[in-house]
Coordinates of C-alpha atoms and ligand atoms in Angstrom, one line a residue:
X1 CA -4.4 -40.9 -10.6
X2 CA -5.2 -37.2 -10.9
X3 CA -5.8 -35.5 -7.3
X4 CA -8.0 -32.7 -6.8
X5 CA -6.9 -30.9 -4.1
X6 CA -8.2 -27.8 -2.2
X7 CA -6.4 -24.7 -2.2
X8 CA -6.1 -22.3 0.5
X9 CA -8.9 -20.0 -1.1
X10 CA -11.1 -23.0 -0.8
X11 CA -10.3 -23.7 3.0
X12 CA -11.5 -20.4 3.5
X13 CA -12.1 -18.4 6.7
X14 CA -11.1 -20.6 9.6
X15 CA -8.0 -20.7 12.3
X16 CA -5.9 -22.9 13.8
X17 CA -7.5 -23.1 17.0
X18 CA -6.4 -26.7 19.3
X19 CA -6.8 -25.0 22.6
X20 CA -9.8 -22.8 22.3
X21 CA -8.1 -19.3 22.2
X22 CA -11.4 -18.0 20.8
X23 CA -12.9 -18.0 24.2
X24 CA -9.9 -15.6 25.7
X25 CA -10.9 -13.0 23.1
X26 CA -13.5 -10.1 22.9
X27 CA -16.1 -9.9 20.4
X28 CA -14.4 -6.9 18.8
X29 CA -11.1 -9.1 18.5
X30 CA -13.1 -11.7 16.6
X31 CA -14.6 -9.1 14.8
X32 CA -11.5 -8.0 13.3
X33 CA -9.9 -11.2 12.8
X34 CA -12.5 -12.3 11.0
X35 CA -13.2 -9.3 8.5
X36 CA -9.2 -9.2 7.8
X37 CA -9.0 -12.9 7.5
X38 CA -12.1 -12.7 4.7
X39 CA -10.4 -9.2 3.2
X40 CA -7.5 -11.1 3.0
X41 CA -9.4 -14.5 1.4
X42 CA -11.2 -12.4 -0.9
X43 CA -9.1 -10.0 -2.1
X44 CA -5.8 -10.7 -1.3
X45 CA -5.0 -14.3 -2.1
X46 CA -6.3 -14.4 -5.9
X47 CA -3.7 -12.3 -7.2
X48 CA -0.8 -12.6 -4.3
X49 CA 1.3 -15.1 -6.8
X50 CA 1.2 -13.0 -9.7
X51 CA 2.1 -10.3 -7.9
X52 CA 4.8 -12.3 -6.6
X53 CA 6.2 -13.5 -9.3
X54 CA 6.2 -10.2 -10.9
X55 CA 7.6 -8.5 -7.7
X56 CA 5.1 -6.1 -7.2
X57 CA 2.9 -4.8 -4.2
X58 CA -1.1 -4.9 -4.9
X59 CA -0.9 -0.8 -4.4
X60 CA -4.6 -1.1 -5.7
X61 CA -5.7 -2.8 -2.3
X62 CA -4.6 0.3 -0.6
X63 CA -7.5 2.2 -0.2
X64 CA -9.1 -0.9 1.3
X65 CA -6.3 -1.4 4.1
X66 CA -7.7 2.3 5.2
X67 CA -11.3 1.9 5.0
X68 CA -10.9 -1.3 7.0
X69 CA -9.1 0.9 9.4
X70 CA -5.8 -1.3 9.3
X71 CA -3.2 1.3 9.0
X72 CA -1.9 2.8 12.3
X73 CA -4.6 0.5 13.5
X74 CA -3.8 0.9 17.1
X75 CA -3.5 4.3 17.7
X76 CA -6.0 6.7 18.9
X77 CA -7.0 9.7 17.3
X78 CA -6.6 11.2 14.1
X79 CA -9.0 9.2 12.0
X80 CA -7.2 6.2 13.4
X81 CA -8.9 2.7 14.5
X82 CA -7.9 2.6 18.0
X83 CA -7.8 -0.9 18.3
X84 CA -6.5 -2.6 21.1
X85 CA -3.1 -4.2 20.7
X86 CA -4.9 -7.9 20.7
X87 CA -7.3 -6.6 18.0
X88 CA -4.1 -5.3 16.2
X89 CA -2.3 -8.1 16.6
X90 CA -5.0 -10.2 15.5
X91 CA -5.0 -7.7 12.3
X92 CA -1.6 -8.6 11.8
X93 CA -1.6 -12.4 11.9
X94 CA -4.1 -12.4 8.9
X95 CA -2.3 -10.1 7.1
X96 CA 0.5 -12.5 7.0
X97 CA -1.5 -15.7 6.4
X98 CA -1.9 -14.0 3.0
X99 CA 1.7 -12.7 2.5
X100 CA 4.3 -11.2 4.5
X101 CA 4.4 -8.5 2.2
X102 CA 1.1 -7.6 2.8
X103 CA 1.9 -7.3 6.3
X104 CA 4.7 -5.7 6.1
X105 CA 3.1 -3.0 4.1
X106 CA 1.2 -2.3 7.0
X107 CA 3.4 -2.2 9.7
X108 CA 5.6 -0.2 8.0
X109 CA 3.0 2.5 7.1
X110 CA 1.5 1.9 11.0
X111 CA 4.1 0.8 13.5
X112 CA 7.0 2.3 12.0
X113 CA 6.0 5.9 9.8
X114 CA 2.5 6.9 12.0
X115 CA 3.5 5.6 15.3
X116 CA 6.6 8.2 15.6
X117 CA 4.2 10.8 14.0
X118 CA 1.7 9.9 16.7
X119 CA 4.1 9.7 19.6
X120 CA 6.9 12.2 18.8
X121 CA 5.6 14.9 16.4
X122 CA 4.4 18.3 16.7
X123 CA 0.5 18.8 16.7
X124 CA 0.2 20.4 13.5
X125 CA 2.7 17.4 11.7
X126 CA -0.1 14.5 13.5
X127 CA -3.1 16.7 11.9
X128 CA -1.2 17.6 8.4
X129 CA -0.2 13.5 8.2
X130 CA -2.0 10.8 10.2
X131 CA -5.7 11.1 9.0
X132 CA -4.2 11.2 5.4
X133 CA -2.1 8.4 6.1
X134 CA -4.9 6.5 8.1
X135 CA -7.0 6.3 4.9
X136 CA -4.1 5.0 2.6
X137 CA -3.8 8.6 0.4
X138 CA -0.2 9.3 2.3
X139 CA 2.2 6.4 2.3
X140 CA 5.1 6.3 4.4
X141 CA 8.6 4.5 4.5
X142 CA 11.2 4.2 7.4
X143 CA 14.9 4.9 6.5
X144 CA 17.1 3.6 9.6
X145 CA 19.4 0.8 7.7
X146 CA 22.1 1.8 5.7
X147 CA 24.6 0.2 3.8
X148 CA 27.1 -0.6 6.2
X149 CA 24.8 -0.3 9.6
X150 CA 22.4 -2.8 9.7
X151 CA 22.5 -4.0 13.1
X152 CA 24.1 -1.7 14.7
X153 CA 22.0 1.1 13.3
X154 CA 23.7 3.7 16.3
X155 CA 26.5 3.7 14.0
X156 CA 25.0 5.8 11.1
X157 CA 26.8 7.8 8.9
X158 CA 23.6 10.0 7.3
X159 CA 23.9 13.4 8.8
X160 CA 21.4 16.2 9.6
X161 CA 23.0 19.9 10.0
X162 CA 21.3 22.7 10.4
X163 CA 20.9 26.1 8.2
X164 CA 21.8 29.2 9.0
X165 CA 18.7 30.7 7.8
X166 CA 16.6 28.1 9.5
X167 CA 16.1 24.4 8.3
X168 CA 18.7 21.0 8.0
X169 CA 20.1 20.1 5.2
X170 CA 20.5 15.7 5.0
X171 CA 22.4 13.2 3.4
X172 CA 23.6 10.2 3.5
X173 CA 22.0 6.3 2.0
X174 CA 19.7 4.5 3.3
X175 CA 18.9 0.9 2.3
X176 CA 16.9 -1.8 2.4
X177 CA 14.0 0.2 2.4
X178 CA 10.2 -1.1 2.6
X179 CA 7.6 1.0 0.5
X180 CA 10.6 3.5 -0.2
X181 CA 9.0 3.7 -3.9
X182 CA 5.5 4.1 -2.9
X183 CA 6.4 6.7 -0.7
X184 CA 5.5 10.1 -0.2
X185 CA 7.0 10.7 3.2
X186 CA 10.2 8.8 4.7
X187 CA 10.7 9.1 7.9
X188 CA 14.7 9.8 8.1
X189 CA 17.0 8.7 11.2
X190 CA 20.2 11.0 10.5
X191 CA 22.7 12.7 13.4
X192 CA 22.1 15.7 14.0
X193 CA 25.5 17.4 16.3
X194 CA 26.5 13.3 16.9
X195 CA 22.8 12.6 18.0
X196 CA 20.2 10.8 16.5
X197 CA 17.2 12.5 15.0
X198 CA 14.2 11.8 13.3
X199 CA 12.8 14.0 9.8
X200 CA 9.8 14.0 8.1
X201 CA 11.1 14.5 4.4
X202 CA 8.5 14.6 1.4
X203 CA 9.9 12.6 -1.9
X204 CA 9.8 14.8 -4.0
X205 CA 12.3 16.9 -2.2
X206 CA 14.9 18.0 -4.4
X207 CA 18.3 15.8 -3.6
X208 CA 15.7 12.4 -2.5
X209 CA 16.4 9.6 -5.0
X210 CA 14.5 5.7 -4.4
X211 CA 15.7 3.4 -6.1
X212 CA 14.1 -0.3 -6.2
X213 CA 16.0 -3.6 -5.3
X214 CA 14.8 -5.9 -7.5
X215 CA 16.0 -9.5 -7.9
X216 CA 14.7 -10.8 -4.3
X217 CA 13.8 -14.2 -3.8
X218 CA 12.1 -13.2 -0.6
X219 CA 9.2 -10.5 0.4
X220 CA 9.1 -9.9 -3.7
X221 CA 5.0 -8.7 -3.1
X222 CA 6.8 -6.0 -1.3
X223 CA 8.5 -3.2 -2.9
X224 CA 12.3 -2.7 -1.4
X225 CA 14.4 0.4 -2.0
X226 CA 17.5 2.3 -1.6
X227 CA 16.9 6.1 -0.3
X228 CA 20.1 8.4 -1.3
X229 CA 19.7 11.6 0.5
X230 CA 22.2 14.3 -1.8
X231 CA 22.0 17.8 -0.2
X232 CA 18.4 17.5 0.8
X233 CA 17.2 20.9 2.6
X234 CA 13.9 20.7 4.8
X235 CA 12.3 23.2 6.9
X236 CA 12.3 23.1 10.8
X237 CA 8.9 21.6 11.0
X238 CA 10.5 19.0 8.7
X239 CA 12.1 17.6 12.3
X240 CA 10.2 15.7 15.5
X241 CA 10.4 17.4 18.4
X242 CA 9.5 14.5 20.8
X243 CA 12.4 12.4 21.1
X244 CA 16.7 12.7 20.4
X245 CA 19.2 9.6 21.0
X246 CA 18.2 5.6 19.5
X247 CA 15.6 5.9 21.7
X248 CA 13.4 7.2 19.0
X249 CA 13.4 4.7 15.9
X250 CA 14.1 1.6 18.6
X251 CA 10.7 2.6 20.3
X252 CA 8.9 2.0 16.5
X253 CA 10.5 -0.9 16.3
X254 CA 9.4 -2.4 19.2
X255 CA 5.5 -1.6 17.7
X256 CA 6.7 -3.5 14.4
X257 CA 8.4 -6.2 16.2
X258 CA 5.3 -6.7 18.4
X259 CA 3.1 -7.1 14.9
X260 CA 5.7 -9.1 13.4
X261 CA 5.0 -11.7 16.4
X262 CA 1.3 -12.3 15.6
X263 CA 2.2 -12.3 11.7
X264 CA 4.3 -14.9 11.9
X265 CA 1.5 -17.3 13.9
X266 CA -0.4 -16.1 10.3
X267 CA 2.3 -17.4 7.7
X268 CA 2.5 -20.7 9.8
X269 CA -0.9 -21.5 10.3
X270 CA -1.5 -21.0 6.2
X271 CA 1.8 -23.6 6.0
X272 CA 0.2 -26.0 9.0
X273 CA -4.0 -25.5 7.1
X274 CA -2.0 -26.4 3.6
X275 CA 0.0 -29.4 4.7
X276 CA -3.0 -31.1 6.8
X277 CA -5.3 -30.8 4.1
X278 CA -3.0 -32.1 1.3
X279 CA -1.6 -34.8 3.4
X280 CA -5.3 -36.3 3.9
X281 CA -5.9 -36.0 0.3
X282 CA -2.6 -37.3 -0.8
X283 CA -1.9 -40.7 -1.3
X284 CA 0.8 -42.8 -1.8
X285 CA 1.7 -46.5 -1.2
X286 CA -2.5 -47.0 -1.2
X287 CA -2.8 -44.6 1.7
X288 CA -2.8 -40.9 2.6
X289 CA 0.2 -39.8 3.8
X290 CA -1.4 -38.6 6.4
X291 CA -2.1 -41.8 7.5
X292 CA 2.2 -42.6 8.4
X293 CA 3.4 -41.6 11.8
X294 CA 6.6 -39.7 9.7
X295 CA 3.9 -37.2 8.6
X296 CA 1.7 -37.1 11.8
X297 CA 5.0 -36.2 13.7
X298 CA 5.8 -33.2 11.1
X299 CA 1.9 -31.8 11.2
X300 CA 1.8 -32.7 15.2
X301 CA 5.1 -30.6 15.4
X302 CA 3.1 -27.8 13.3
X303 CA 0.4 -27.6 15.9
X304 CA 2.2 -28.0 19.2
X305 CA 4.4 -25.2 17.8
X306 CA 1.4 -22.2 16.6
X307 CA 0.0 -23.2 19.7
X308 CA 2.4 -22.5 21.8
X309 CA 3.1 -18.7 20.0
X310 CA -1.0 -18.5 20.1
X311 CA -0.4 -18.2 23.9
X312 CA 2.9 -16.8 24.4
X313 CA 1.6 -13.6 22.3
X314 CA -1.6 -13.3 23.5
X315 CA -0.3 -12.9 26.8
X316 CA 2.2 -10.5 25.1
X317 CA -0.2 -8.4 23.7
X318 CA -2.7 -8.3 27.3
X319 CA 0.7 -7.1 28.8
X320 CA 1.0 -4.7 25.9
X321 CA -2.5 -3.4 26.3
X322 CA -1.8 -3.0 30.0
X323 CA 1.2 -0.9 29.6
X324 CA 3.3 -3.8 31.3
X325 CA 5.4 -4.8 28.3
X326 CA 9.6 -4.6 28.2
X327 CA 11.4 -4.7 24.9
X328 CA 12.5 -7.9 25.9
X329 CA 9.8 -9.8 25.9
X330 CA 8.8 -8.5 22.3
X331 CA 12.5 -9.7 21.2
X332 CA 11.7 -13.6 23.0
X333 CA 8.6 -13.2 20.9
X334 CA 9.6 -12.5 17.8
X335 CA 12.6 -14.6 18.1
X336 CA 10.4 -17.9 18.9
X337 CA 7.8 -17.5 16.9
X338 CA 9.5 -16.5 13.5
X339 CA 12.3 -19.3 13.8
X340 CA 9.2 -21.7 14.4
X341 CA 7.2 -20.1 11.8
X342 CA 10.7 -20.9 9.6
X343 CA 10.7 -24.0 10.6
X344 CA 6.8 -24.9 9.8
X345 CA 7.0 -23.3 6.3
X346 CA 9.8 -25.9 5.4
X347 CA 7.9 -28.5 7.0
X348 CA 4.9 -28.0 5.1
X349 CA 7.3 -28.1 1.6
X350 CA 8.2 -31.4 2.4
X351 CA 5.1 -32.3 3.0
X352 CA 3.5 -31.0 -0.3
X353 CA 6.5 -33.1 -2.2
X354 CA 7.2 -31.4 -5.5
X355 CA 4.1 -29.8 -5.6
X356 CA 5.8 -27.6 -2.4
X357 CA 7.5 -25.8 -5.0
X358 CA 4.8 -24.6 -6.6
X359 CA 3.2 -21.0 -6.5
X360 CA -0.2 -22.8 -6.6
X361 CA 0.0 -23.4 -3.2
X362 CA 1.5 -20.6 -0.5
X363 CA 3.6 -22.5 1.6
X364 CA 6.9 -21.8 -0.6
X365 CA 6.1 -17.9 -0.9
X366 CA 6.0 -18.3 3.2
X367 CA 8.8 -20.0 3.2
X368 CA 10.9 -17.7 1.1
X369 CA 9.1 -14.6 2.8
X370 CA 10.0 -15.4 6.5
X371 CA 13.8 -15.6 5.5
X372 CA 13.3 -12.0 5.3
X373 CA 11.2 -11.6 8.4
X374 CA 14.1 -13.5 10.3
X375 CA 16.4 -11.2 9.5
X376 CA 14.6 -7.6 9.4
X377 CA 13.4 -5.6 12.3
X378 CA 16.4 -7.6 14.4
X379 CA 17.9 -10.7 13.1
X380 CA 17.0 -13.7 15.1
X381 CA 20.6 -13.4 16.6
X382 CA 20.5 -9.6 18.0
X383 CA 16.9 -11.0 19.6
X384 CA 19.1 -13.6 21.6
X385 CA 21.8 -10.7 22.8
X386 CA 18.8 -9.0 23.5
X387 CA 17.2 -11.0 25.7
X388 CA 20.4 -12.5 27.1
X389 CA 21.5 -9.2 27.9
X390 CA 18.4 -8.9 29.5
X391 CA 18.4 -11.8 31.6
X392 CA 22.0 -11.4 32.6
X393 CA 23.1 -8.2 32.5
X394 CA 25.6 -8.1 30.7
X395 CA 25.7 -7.2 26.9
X396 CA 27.5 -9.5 24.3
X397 CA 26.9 -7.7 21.1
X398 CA 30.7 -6.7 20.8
Ligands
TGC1 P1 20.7 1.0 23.6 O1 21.9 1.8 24.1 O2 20.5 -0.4 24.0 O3 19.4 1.9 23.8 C1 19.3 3.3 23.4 C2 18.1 3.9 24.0 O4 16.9 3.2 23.4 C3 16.2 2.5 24.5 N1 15.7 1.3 23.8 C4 14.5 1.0 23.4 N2 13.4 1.8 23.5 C5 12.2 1.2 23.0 N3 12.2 0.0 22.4 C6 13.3 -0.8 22.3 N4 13.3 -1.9 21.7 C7 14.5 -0.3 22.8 N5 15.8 -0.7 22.9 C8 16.5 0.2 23.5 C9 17.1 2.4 25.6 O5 16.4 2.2 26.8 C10 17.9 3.6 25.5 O6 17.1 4.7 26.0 P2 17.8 6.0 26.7 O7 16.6 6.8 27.1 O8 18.5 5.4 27.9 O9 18.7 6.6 25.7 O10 20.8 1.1 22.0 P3 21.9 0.5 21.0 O11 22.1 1.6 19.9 O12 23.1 0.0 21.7 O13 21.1 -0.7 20.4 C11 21.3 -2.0 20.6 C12 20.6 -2.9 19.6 C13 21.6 -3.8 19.0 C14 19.6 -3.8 20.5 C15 19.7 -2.2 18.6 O14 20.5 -1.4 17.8 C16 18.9 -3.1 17.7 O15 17.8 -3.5 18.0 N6 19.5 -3.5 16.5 C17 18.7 -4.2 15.4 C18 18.4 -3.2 14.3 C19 17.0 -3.4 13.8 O16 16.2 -4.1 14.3 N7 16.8 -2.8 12.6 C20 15.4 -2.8 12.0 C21 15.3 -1.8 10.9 S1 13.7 -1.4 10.4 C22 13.2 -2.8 9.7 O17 13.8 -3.8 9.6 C23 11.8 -2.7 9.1 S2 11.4 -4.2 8.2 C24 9.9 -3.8 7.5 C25 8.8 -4.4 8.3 O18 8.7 -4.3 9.5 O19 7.9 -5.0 7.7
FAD2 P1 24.1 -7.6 9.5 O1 23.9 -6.6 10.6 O2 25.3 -7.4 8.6 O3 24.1 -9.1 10.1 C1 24.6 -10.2 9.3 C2 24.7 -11.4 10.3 O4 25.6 -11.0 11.4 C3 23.4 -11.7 10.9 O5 23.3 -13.1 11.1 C4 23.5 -11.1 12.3 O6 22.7 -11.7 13.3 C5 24.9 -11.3 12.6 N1 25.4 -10.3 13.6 C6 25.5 -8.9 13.5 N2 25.9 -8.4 14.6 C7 26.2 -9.4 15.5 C8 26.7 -9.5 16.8 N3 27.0 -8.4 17.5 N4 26.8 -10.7 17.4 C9 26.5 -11.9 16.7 N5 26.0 -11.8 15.4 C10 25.9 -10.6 14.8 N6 15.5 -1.5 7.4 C11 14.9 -0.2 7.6 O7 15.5 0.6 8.2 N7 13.6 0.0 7.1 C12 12.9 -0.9 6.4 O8 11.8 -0.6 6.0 C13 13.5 -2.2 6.2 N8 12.9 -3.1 5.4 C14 13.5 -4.3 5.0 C15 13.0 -5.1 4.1 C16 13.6 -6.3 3.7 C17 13.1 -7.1 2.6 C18 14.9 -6.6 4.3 C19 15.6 -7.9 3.8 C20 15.5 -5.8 5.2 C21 14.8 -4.6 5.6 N9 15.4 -3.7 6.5 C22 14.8 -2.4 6.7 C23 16.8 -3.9 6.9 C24 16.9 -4.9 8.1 O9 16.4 -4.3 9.3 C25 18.3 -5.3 8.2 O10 18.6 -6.2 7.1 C26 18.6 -6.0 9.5 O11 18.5 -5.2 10.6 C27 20.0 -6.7 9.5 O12 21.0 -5.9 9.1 P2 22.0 -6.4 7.9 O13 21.2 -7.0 6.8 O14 22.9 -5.3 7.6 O15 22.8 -7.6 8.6

């Protein structure tokens, strides 16, 4: 018997919805869900497998991630969207039910290369970069990773000193690095007399080398890179001002942690939307499989599970928007719901049988992207020390 069964494109605009979240959000938030959820139906998911296969980003999206104001989408200012973090969030989750990439694309660009511009920079670097960078026509990458400090990124050898005749000169490696081929600006974490620093420093800066990872099984609709920094001089307006110590790249990741949390409710809700239909199309032994208690208790699990990071981040992000929130709580976040989302993506394989393994369906790109988005911006274990360290006092990462 041949099945015809519908693909994600065809189960179109809708969310995963079992407690009525809709009515706890603004109009503007469903606004914005819905016109990235569509942007994303439209013109993301037709040509996210190729891309993946091929292991490339859709860089000729990009102009359309600024006119629909998604990059740097909740800061104020400087042709940005200033949305509110729930509206942001929201941004994020349907990013993510497309690809993690995606996502990821724009967090880096927002949370992690406008947001220090935005929060630490000089006036005339937030006028000569964010507008630019708003509408898509500047792309930024974040170099804190290296080689041999992943974790412990306070342990970095790259090294700032300054000129006699005014500027730093920088180098050191840097790896691991999203958009670090796309990019015209990386923002560079380096020690500058034993404390960290933060430096603006253009590409094509004589000395700056990217080169791309290939052969990823995971986030491949995302390009990765290696920044090697060889005697790279800047100016003095090459540095920002705002902020010295870890301080400074741990407050961006707290922004790209916080998205992370809402993308992750995106991948699994795609995995969860797949499985149900395909389950109550499929049939075996004269019945559709969703019809067997075995498979209600993996699609139930599914549900109970987004649910539950539905509210737990909503109520993150109204904490957020109040000023209220503590690293902390972003870490439980992201630590739940991306070990759940994890855990839903393999469900949802199962549940698809061998088709699971096919690109024709998303929930194995989810699956092998959130591998990635379990380790990056803080593995899944430095989000427990966090939070345990938090809750106790005490800190157990050495
Ligand atoms: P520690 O001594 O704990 O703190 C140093 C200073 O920073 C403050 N702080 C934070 N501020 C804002 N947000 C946070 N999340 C903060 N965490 C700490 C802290 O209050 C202190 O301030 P001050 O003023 O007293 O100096 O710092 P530590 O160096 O011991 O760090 C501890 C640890 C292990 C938690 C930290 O290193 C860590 O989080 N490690 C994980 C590394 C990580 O997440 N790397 C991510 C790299 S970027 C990435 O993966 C991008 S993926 C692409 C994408 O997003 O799509
Ligand atoms: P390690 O730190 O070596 O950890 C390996 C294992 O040891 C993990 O299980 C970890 O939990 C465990 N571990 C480490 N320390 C402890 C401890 N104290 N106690 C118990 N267990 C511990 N970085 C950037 O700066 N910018 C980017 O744009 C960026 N993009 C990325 C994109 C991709 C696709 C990937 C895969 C990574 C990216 N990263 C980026 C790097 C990412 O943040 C790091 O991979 C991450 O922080 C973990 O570092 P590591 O890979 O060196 O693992």
């Amino acid at each position: 018997m041949v099945c015809v069964r519908p693909s994600v494109r065809e189960i179109g605009p809708m969310t995963v919805d079992y407690y009525g979240i809709d009515e706890e959000l603004s109009e503007e938030e469903r606004l914005v869900r819905d016109n990235v959820r569509r942007f994303v139906s439209d013109r993301i998911l037709p040509d996210i497998g190729r891309h993946y296969q091929q292991g490339t980003f859709p860089v000729e999206l990009i102009g359309e991630f600024g006119e629909l104001g998604l990059l740097g989408a909740n800061l104020k200012g400087y042709g940005c969207a200033g949305m509110g973090d729930v509206a942001y969030g929201l941004a994020m989750q349907e990013l993510e039910w497309g690809d993690s990439g995606v996502r990821s694309f724009a967090s880096v660009q927002g949370a992690l290369c406008m947001y220090p511009i935005h929060a630490f920079g000089s006036e005339e670097q937030k006028e000569r970069y964010l507008p630019g960078m708003a509408r898509g026509e500047i792309i930024g990458c974040f170099g804190l990773t290296e080689p041999d400090f992943g974790s412990n990124p306070s342990g970095m050898i790259t090294v700032a000193e300054r000129l006699s005749g005014g500027g730093f000169r920088l180098n050191g490696t840097k790896r691991w690095i999203t958009n670090g081929n796309l990019a015209h600006i990386a923002i560079v974490w380096a020690k500058l007399n034993g404390k960290v620093h933060g430096f603006l420093v253009p590409t094509d800066t004589p000395g700056f080398t990217a080169r791309k990872i290939d052969d990823k099984f995971s986030l491949r609709a995302s390009v990765t890179s290696e920044l090697i920094l060889e005697d790279v001089e800047v100016g003095d307006d090459a540095l920002l001002p705002g902020v010295s110590g870890m301080r400074g790249p741990l407050s961006c990741l707290s922004q790209a942690r916080y998205g992370i949390c809402w993308g992750a409710i995106g991948a699994a809700s795609s995995c969860y939307e797949t499985a149900l239909a395909y389950a109550k199309d499929r049939v075996q032994f004269r019945r559709p499989i969703a019809g067997y208690q075995l498979v209600q208790n993996k699609l139930v699990h599914m549900l109970s599970e987004i649910t539950k990071a539905q509210w737990l981040t909503l109520r993150l992000g109204r904490l957020k928007e109040a000023g209220k929130v503590r690293p902390a709580q972003i870490s439980l976040a992201k630590r739940n719901n991306v070990a759940q989302a994890l855990e839903i993506a393999r469900m949802a394989r199962d549940v698809l049988g061998a088709n699971g393994i096919m690109y024709e369906y998303p929930v194995g790109r989810h699956m092998m992207n959130l591998e990635t988005v379990y380790t990056y911006e803080g593995t899944h274990d430095i989000h427990t020390l966090i939070v345990g360290q938090d809750i106790t006092g005490l800190a157990a990462f050495e």
